[in-house]
Amino acid sequence: MTGSGRATSSQSLNLHTERTNIKPLLAIVLFLNHHLASFAAQHPRVATPFPAPKMTDLPQFQGHHKESLYWGTYRPQVYLGIRARTPKSLIAGLMWIVVKDGRYHLRHVCRHEDNLSTYGWTKHNGRDFGNQVLVDHGMTLTTGFLKSKEEGSGYGGDWAVRINVQVDKVDASRSKRNEEFGRGAQLFFYLADEGGNALNLSTKNLNIRGDSLLASGSRADIGDWQLHLKSTDDLDLHYSGFHTPHFHNLSDLVEENLASQIRKQGRLLLSDSSDDSPNVLVFQIVGGFSFTTDFTFISGTDSESSKVEDRVSSLTGFSLAKLLKYKEQAFDEKFEKIFNLSEKVDSESISVGKAAVANLIGGIGYFYGQSKIALSRIINVREHVNYISYWPAELYTAVPCRPSFPRGFLWDEGFHQLIIWRWDIHISLDIIGHWLDLMNADGWIPREQILGAEALSRVPEEYVPQHPTNGNPPTLFLALSGIINGLKKNEFTAVDKTEISLFLERAFVRLEAWFQWFNTTQPGFDDYPRASHPSADERHVDLRCWMLLAADCLHFIEELFDEEPKPGKNYGSTAKLLSDVELLNQYWNRSTRMHYDETYGAYFDFGNHTEKIRLIWKEVEIGYNHTARLLVRDVLARPVLRLVPHIGYVSLFPFMGKIISSGSWILEKQLQLISNDSLFWTDFGLRSLATTSSLYMKFNSEREGPYWRGQIWINMNYRILSALYHYSKKNGPYQDRALAIYKELRSNLIRNIVRNYEETGFLWEQYDQNNGQGKGSHPFTGWTSLVVLIMAEAYDII
């Protein structure tokens, strides 16, 4: 099981090394050597786009659709960030000051070390509205985002941000330094133009009680624009203007300006000055213990019909409050209509489900830049990794975790889309299309997208280069299978059905290339304990099941368009072959099956393996007369071709794929495995690796803690629940047993996730198998958001 580039075995020293398919590797090495020799004169194939029409050029993604999604909260890496879906955008964001341990701290970028009690979007529709709550050491900020398209507005329309601040007076009084705040709280709202266009201050003597205009400017995409500030509260306003080519460290500019002012004048206020031709303007609002302020961005102000005053009035004050309230109610109604939770779970669970969906959708971002493609097969942090650049590309995508992983991860995205396609099929297809457009000429998609300076600033250097030999599970087929299932059940409108069909028709050639890339280069995946000695004979049971899912999808698309199977590419036959349980269970030799072990009743990887292996410290020569003390593998017994004896999520993939007959005795064995508390079962969900494994909760490397080695992961629990639900509906001798396990596992997962959310304010990346406590990154509203589908009992069956 791959860790989606977050902590993969390809990036760490591991008892069980990363996957290596020798024949494809040799071909790739020769290929790269050839192109390195002629790099100056020839564009490398690995950085050449797939030769097919782009998905995002489809007519359904143009026109009104494209304009309606132009502005959004597409900067998930900051606590509140707004930008357009275009390179070199005008960007906006929020900072604030909090006192902690007697010191001032400026908040801007989402960070675990800030220790906010909770934060995240509580409601967000992905298009024109979002509501977020942030609780930070005695201060509660509520941010409302709203878009509006009115007559006379420029491309993409207008938008407004309402910020409400509540400061705990008791908490504030505990710190004498808080008196220096004036009357309560300080916010900083900024605009920055990535394109370098100058921003104009309305006047050098800003007066919040007079004209509401703060700034103005002009851009080719939206025309002339204005930024207004309105509030009925008694606020002080200060500003600073900066000219900079860098936009990923805007908080540094603010901190330096404030520090200078403290040294010069002993006050924590911006300098009320500006560089020449500033492309960044920061406005400081100093208010009381409770206040509300509205920032309104008006585009197309050069139009004769712009009606600026009317549009500002409609997006501030009582009018804005009324619109935000209406959007909140609309979110609640849509949420209930889609997920229908009112009769399935309690009110506390529904609140958590809403937060999960809202923060997943509110975490959708837009990124632009070039991936770095490694030329070395192995990442070694002690050596420089040579790389070449992918072509400049954009990516519209959900992200797993705003503070830790605010960028695109290929294998996470398939799980994200299981929720998003149900919420908004057009947004989902747009996201999937952006990912498919990142495919290169070989059919490979870089599994982690680190695009642009903001994204690069958050990632350790050794994790940046992407390896064209490494693949993630093709989970986008999970989402596509759900969409296809919706087509089969006639769940879409006629217009949506047409657009989905057009999408699948164009996507087919890319999906086919992706399938062939996996089929010819990948024996399996990483992270989850695999064979100790990779070889060409290795076979991974989970990869086989992913390829079955992919073949099923491709076969359906062929049937949808009456396509005749191409020679050697009969996906219907491939799916039938991969779903053949007898073939799956066949013997490799007289004593060993290909994947199935009758003793355990479980499925395993097959490969060159020994359990007699360990990590030891050893002095290793790393250069002329230079040595280093490193952890190296010490093999105590010769590996042999065999089943790899690690029971875990991978062992259940044929079960997850629902290819075991409902009447088969093997199904009974699978149910016994799942419910065995010495293997998978806990009161909080199913472990990722059985306690009997030699690598159970063992470190992945010297520095890297256990990953996929025991903890509870919600994406795999969701898939196992889907299978249990399936078998509970199928007539057979194990139907009742499947139903009983399903009900208990579903209840355990929901109860534990809701409990953790109520206690900590967050959803988590993983959960402890001993006590159920959230672990890893947070708020992790990536695939952990699948809890809402578990609540809704919404499972895809293709």
mmCIF file of N, CA, C and O in Angstrom, residues 256-322:
data_model
loop_
_atom_site.group_PDB
_atom_site.id
_atom_site.type_symbol
_atom_site.label_atom_id
_atom_site.label_comp_id
_atom_site.label_asym_id
_atom_site.label_seq_id
_atom_site.Cartn_x
_atom_site.Cartn_y
_atom_site.Cartn_z
ATOM 1 N N GLU A 256 8.488 41.764 9.478
ATOM 2 C CA GLU A 256 9.621 42.684 9.425
ATOM 3 C C GLU A 256 9.159 44.126 9.597
ATOM 4 O O GLU A 256 9.818 44.924 10.279
ATOM 5 N N ASN A 257 8.032 44.501 8.984
ATOM 6 C CA ASN A 257 7.512 45.854 9.104
ATOM 7 C C ASN A 257 7.095 46.154 10.542
ATOM 8 O O ASN A 257 7.413 47.214 11.089
ATOM 9 N N LEU A 258 6.401 45.197 11.179
ATOM 10 C CA LEU A 258 5.969 45.389 12.558
ATOM 11 C C LEU A 258 7.174 45.485 13.502
ATOM 12 O O LEU A 258 7.197 46.319 14.422
ATOM 13 N N ALA A 259 8.176 44.632 13.275
ATOM 14 C CA ALA A 259 9.372 44.654 14.130
ATOM 15 C C ALA A 259 10.075 45.999 14.016
ATOM 16 O O ALA A 259 10.560 46.556 15.014
ATOM 17 N N SER A 260 10.137 46.534 12.799
ATOM 18 C CA SER A 260 10.766 47.834 12.585
ATOM 19 C C SER A 260 10.008 48.934 13.326
ATOM 20 O O SER A 260 10.606 49.816 13.953
ATOM 21 N N GLN A 261 8.675 48.865 13.275
ATOM 22 C CA GLN A 261 7.856 49.864 13.952
ATOM 23 C C GLN A 261 7.995 49.784 15.477
ATOM 24 O O GLN A 261 7.988 50.809 16.165
ATOM 25 N N ILE A 262 8.130 48.578 15.999
ATOM 26 C CA ILE A 262 8.332 48.418 17.446
ATOM 27 C C ILE A 262 9.663 49.046 17.861
ATOM 28 O O ILE A 262 9.761 49.738 18.874
ATOM 29 N N ARG A 263 10.701 48.827 17.047
ATOM 30 C CA ARG A 263 12.012 49.399 17.358
ATOM 31 C C ARG A 263 11.992 50.927 17.280
ATOM 32 O O ARG A 263 12.568 51.619 18.125
ATOM 33 N N LYS A 264 11.304 51.440 16.260
ATOM 34 C CA LYS A 264 11.317 52.885 16.029
ATOM 35 C C LYS A 264 10.351 53.639 16.937
ATOM 36 O O LYS A 264 10.681 54.702 17.472
ATOM 37 N N GLN A 265 9.123 53.108 17.080
ATOM 38 C CA GLN A 265 8.084 53.871 17.751
ATOM 39 C C GLN A 265 7.442 53.140 18.928
ATOM 40 O O GLN A 265 6.535 53.671 19.568
ATOM 41 N N GLY A 266 7.892 51.909 19.161
ATOM 42 C CA GLY A 266 7.356 51.163 20.282
ATOM 43 C C GLY A 266 5.892 50.793 20.127
ATOM 44 O O GLY A 266 5.177 50.676 21.127
ATOM 45 N N ARG A 267 5.431 50.604 18.893
ATOM 46 C CA ARG A 267 4.022 50.249 18.671
ATOM 47 C C ARG A 267 3.916 49.109 17.668
ATOM 48 O O ARG A 267 4.722 48.994 16.740
ATOM 49 N N LEU A 268 2.918 48.283 17.873
ATOM 50 C CA LEU A 268 2.710 47.110 17.025
ATOM 51 C C LEU A 268 1.710 47.468 15.914
ATOM 52 O O LEU A 268 0.628 46.895 15.811
ATOM 53 N N LEU A 269 2.105 48.425 15.101
ATOM 54 C CA LEU A 269 1.228 48.901 14.032
ATOM 55 C C LEU A 269 2.032 49.029 12.745
ATOM 56 O O LEU A 269 3.221 49.391 12.773
ATOM 57 N N LEU A 270 1.397 48.722 11.615
ATOM 58 C CA LEU A 270 2.061 48.874 10.330
ATOM 59 C C LEU A 270 2.472 50.328 10.113
ATOM 60 O O LEU A 270 1.938 51.262 10.737
ATOM 61 N N SER A 271 3.392 50.537 9.188
ATOM 62 C CA SER A 271 4.090 51.821 9.060
ATOM 63 C C SER A 271 3.314 52.908 8.346
ATOM 64 O O SER A 271 3.775 54.046 8.294
ATOM 65 N N ASP A 272 2.149 52.590 7.804
ATOM 66 C CA ASP A 272 1.383 53.561 7.017
ATOM 67 C C ASP A 272 2.255 54.171 5.916
ATOM 68 O O ASP A 272 2.270 55.395 5.692
ATOM 69 N N SER A 273 2.996 53.303 5.228
ATOM 70 C CA SER A 273 3.862 53.731 4.130
ATOM 71 C C SER A 273 3.883 52.638 3.074
ATOM 72 O O SER A 273 3.418 51.516 3.319
ATOM 73 N N SER A 274 4.450 52.966 1.926
ATOM 74 C CA SER A 274 4.432 51.999 0.833
ATOM 75 C C SER A 274 5.659 52.145 -0.049
ATOM 76 O O SER A 274 6.170 53.258 -0.261
ATOM 77 N N ASP A 275 6.131 51.010 -0.564
ATOM 78 C CA ASP A 275 7.147 51.028 -1.611
ATOM 79 C C ASP A 275 6.552 51.644 -2.869
ATOM 80 O O ASP A 275 5.322 51.718 -3.023
ATOM 81 N N ASP A 276 7.419 52.039 -3.790
ATOM 82 C CA ASP A 276 6.935 52.500 -5.082
ATOM 83 C C ASP A 276 6.322 51.331 -5.843
ATOM 84 O O ASP A 276 6.837 50.203 -5.795
ATOM 85 N N SER A 277 5.230 51.594 -6.541
ATOM 86 C CA SER A 277 4.549 50.582 -7.358
ATOM 87 C C SER A 277 4.376 49.263 -6.604
ATOM 88 O O SER A 277 4.853 48.205 -7.041
ATOM 89 N N PRO A 278 3.730 49.286 -5.466
ATOM 90 C CA PRO A 278 3.586 48.049 -4.679
ATOM 91 C C PRO A 278 2.720 47.020 -5.404
ATOM 92 O O PRO A 278 1.735 47.372 -6.044
ATOM 93 N N ASN A 279 3.109 45.755 -5.287
ATOM 94 C CA ASN A 279 2.241 44.675 -5.778
ATOM 95 C C ASN A 279 1.656 43.868 -4.627
ATOM 96 O O ASN A 279 1.014 42.844 -4.832
ATOM 97 N N VAL A 280 1.890 44.340 -3.389
ATOM 98 C CA VAL A 280 1.286 43.769 -2.190
ATOM 99 C C VAL A 280 0.805 44.918 -1.310
ATOM 100 O O VAL A 280 1.578 45.832 -1.003
ATOM 101 N N LEU A 281 -0.449 44.877 -0.915
ATOM 102 C CA LEU A 281 -0.984 45.837 0.035
ATOM 103 C C LEU A 281 -1.550 45.080 1.227
ATOM 104 O O LEU A 281 -2.319 44.130 1.056
ATOM 105 N N VAL A 282 -1.147 45.494 2.431
ATOM 106 C CA VAL A 282 -1.611 44.859 3.659
ATOM 107 C C VAL A 282 -2.340 45.907 4.498
ATOM 108 O O VAL A 282 -1.813 47.004 4.722
ATOM 109 N N PHE A 283 -3.542 45.546 4.943
ATOM 110 C CA PHE A 283 -4.352 46.464 5.751
ATOM 111 C C PHE A 283 -4.539 45.867 7.145
ATOM 112 O O PHE A 283 -5.013 44.738 7.276
ATOM 113 N N GLN A 284 -4.165 46.640 8.162
ATOM 114 C CA GLN A 284 -4.251 46.203 9.548
ATOM 115 C C GLN A 284 -5.502 46.802 10.177
ATOM 116 O O GLN A 284 -5.715 48.012 10.141
ATOM 117 N N ILE A 285 -6.336 45.949 10.743
ATOM 118 C CA ILE A 285 -7.557 46.384 11.408
ATOM 119 C C ILE A 285 -7.392 46.125 12.900
ATOM 120 O O ILE A 285 -7.188 44.985 13.320
ATOM 121 N N VAL A 286 -7.476 47.178 13.703
ATOM 122 C CA VAL A 286 -7.364 47.062 15.144
ATOM 123 C C VAL A 286 -8.743 47.309 15.728
ATOM 124 O O VAL A 286 -9.334 48.374 15.523
ATOM 125 N N GLY A 287 -9.271 46.331 16.427
ATOM 126 C CA GLY A 287 -10.630 46.435 16.934
ATOM 127 C C GLY A 287 -10.755 46.012 18.382
ATOM 128 O O GLY A 287 -9.762 45.718 19.058
ATOM 129 N N GLY A 288 -11.971 45.966 18.852
ATOM 130 C CA GLY A 288 -12.240 45.612 20.242
ATOM 131 C C GLY A 288 -12.279 44.114 20.451
ATOM 132 O O GLY A 288 -11.796 43.333 19.637
ATOM 133 N N PHE A 289 -12.885 43.719 21.568
ATOM 134 C CA PHE A 289 -12.956 42.300 21.888
ATOM 135 C C PHE A 289 -13.980 41.585 21.011
ATOM 136 O O PHE A 289 -14.002 40.364 20.952
ATOM 137 N N SER A 290 -14.817 42.341 20.345
ATOM 138 C CA SER A 290 -15.794 41.754 19.442
ATOM 139 C C SER A 290 -16.072 42.756 18.322
ATOM 140 O O SER A 290 -16.420 43.907 18.602
ATOM 141 N N PHE A 291 -15.866 42.334 17.079
ATOM 142 C CA PHE A 291 -16.191 43.209 15.960
ATOM 143 C C PHE A 291 -16.374 42.389 14.682
ATOM 144 O O PHE A 291 -15.952 41.230 14.600
ATOM 145 N N THR A 292 -16.993 43.016 13.702
ATOM 146 C CA THR A 292 -17.230 42.399 12.394
ATOM 147 C C THR A 292 -16.818 43.388 11.322
ATOM 148 O O THR A 292 -17.103 44.591 11.424
ATOM 149 N N THR A 293 -16.124 42.888 10.315
ATOM 150 C CA THR A 293 -15.705 43.741 9.203
ATOM 151 C C THR A 293 -15.898 42.998 7.888
ATOM 152 O O THR A 293 -15.729 41.772 7.824
ATOM 153 N N ASP A 294 -16.275 43.761 6.866
ATOM 154 C CA ASP A 294 -16.543 43.184 5.536
ATOM 155 C C ASP A 294 -15.552 43.746 4.524
ATOM 156 O O ASP A 294 -15.410 44.973 4.400
ATOM 157 N N PHE A 295 -14.879 42.860 3.814
ATOM 158 C CA PHE A 295 -14.043 43.243 2.683
ATOM 159 C C PHE A 295 -14.780 42.830 1.408
ATOM 160 O O PHE A 295 -15.198 41.667 1.290
ATOM 161 N N THR A 296 -14.893 43.754 0.478
ATOM 162 C CA THR A 296 -15.637 43.476 -0.750
ATOM 163 C C THR A 296 -14.784 43.830 -1.965
ATOM 164 O O THR A 296 -14.259 44.946 -2.065
ATOM 165 N N PHE A 297 -14.662 42.861 -2.858
ATOM 166 C CA PHE A 297 -13.881 43.027 -4.087
ATOM 167 C C PHE A 297 -14.847 43.172 -5.258
ATOM 168 O O PHE A 297 -15.665 42.283 -5.512
ATOM 169 N N ILE A 298 -14.746 44.291 -5.954
ATOM 170 C CA ILE A 298 -15.632 44.600 -7.075
ATOM 171 C C ILE A 298 -14.812 44.631 -8.363
ATOM 172 O O ILE A 298 -13.836 45.391 -8.461
ATOM 173 N N SER A 299 -15.188 43.827 -9.349
ATOM 174 C CA SER A 299 -14.461 43.777 -10.620
ATOM 175 C C SER A 299 -15.219 44.533 -11.703
ATOM 176 O O SER A 299 -16.406 44.823 -11.576
ATOM 177 N N GLY A 300 -14.498 44.843 -12.780
ATOM 178 C CA GLY A 300 -15.141 45.511 -13.912
ATOM 179 C C GLY A 300 -15.638 46.904 -13.583
ATOM 180 O O GLY A 300 -16.662 47.351 -14.113
ATOM 181 N N THR A 301 -14.924 47.643 -12.736
ATOM 182 C CA THR A 301 -15.398 48.969 -12.336
ATOM 183 C C THR A 301 -15.260 50.003 -13.446
ATOM 184 O O THR A 301 -15.780 51.117 -13.326
ATOM 185 N N ASP A 302 -14.556 49.652 -14.535
ATOM 186 C CA ASP A 302 -14.438 50.558 -15.668
ATOM 187 C C ASP A 302 -15.653 50.477 -16.588
ATOM 188 O O ASP A 302 -15.784 51.250 -17.530
ATOM 189 N N SER A 303 -16.558 49.541 -16.324
ATOM 190 C CA SER A 303 -17.762 49.394 -17.151
ATOM 191 C C SER A 303 -18.737 50.539 -16.891
ATOM 192 O O SER A 303 -18.882 51.009 -15.761
ATOM 193 N N GLU A 304 -19.423 50.977 -17.952
ATOM 194 C CA GLU A 304 -20.398 52.064 -17.816
ATOM 195 C C GLU A 304 -21.556 51.663 -16.909
ATOM 196 O O GLU A 304 -22.192 52.503 -16.281
ATOM 197 N N SER A 305 -21.844 50.377 -16.843
ATOM 198 C CA SER A 305 -22.958 49.890 -16.023
ATOM 199 C C SER A 305 -22.467 49.242 -14.733
ATOM 200 O O SER A 305 -23.108 48.346 -14.206
ATOM 201 N N SER A 306 -21.310 49.678 -14.237
ATOM 202 C CA SER A 306 -20.700 48.988 -13.108
ATOM 203 C C SER A 306 -21.500 49.122 -11.812
ATOM 204 O O SER A 306 -21.497 48.217 -10.985
ATOM 205 N N LYS A 307 -22.181 50.253 -11.591
ATOM 206 C CA LYS A 307 -22.990 50.449 -10.378
ATOM 207 C C LYS A 307 -22.234 50.010 -9.121
ATOM 208 O O LYS A 307 -22.710 49.202 -8.314
ATOM 209 N N VAL A 308 -21.036 50.552 -8.957
ATOM 210 C CA VAL A 308 -20.141 50.121 -7.890
ATOM 211 C C VAL A 308 -20.780 50.264 -6.508
ATOM 212 O O VAL A 308 -20.746 49.341 -5.684
ATOM 213 N N GLU A 309 -21.381 51.412 -6.233
ATOM 214 C CA GLU A 309 -21.945 51.638 -4.901
ATOM 215 C C GLU A 309 -23.034 50.627 -4.566
ATOM 216 O O GLU A 309 -23.094 50.110 -3.441
ATOM 217 N N ASP A 310 -23.884 50.324 -5.551
ATOM 218 C CA ASP A 310 -24.949 49.344 -5.323
ATOM 219 C C ASP A 310 -24.367 47.961 -5.054
ATOM 220 O O ASP A 310 -24.862 47.227 -4.184
ATOM 221 N N ARG A 311 -23.338 47.610 -5.793
ATOM 222 C CA ARG A 311 -22.744 46.279 -5.632
ATOM 223 C C ARG A 311 -22.002 46.161 -4.307
ATOM 224 O O ARG A 311 -22.030 45.115 -3.653
ATOM 225 N N VAL A 312 -21.336 47.232 -3.887
ATOM 226 C CA VAL A 312 -20.686 47.227 -2.572
ATOM 227 C C VAL A 312 -21.743 47.093 -1.487
ATOM 228 O O VAL A 312 -21.596 46.310 -0.532
ATOM 229 N N SER A 313 -22.825 47.817 -1.632
ATOM 230 C CA SER A 313 -23.899 47.776 -0.627
ATOM 231 C C SER A 313 -24.515 46.385 -0.523
ATOM 232 O O SER A 313 -24.840 45.922 0.574
ATOM 233 N N SER A 314 -24.651 45.712 -1.672
ATOM 234 C CA SER A 314 -25.277 44.378 -1.678
ATOM 235 C C SER A 314 -24.373 43.310 -1.089
ATOM 236 O O SER A 314 -24.832 42.211 -0.761
ATOM 237 N N LEU A 315 -23.054 43.601 -0.957
ATOM 238 C CA LEU A 315 -22.095 42.614 -0.442
ATOM 239 C C LEU A 315 -21.458 43.070 0.871
ATOM 240 O O LEU A 315 -20.342 42.661 1.209
ATOM 241 N N THR A 316 -22.162 43.914 1.608
ATOM 242 C CA THR A 316 -21.704 44.335 2.931
ATOM 243 C C THR A 316 -22.908 44.442 3.856
ATOM 244 O O THR A 316 -24.059 44.414 3.419
ATOM 245 N N GLY A 317 -22.616 44.562 5.135
ATOM 246 C CA GLY A 317 -23.653 44.847 6.113
ATOM 247 C C GLY A 317 -24.770 43.820 6.169
ATOM 248 O O GLY A 317 -24.550 42.605 6.051
ATOM 249 N N PHE A 318 -25.993 44.315 6.342
ATOM 250 C CA PHE A 318 -27.160 43.454 6.495
ATOM 251 C C PHE A 318 -27.394 42.596 5.257
ATOM 252 O O PHE A 318 -27.771 41.424 5.368
ATOM 253 N N SER A 319 -27.161 43.175 4.069
ATOM 254 C CA SER A 319 -27.370 42.422 2.824
ATOM 255 C C SER A 319 -26.454 41.206 2.760
ATOM 256 O O SER A 319 -26.871 40.107 2.380
ATOM 257 N N LEU A 320 -25.183 41.387 3.121
ATOM 258 C CA LEU A 320 -24.245 40.273 3.118
ATOM 259 C C LEU A 320 -24.642 39.231 4.154
ATOM 260 O O LEU A 320 -24.580 38.019 3.890
ATOM 261 N N ALA A 321 -25.043 39.684 5.349
ATOM 262 C CA ALA A 321 -25.469 38.749 6.391
ATOM 263 C C ALA A 321 -26.628 37.888 5.898
ATOM 264 O O ALA A 321 -26.676 36.679 6.149
ATOM 265 N N LYS A 322 -27.564 38.514 5.209
ATOM 266 C CA LYS A 322 -28.734 37.804 4.708
ATOM 267 C C LYS A 322 -28.339 36.771 3.652
ATOM 268 O O LYS A 322 -28.822 35.630 3.664
#
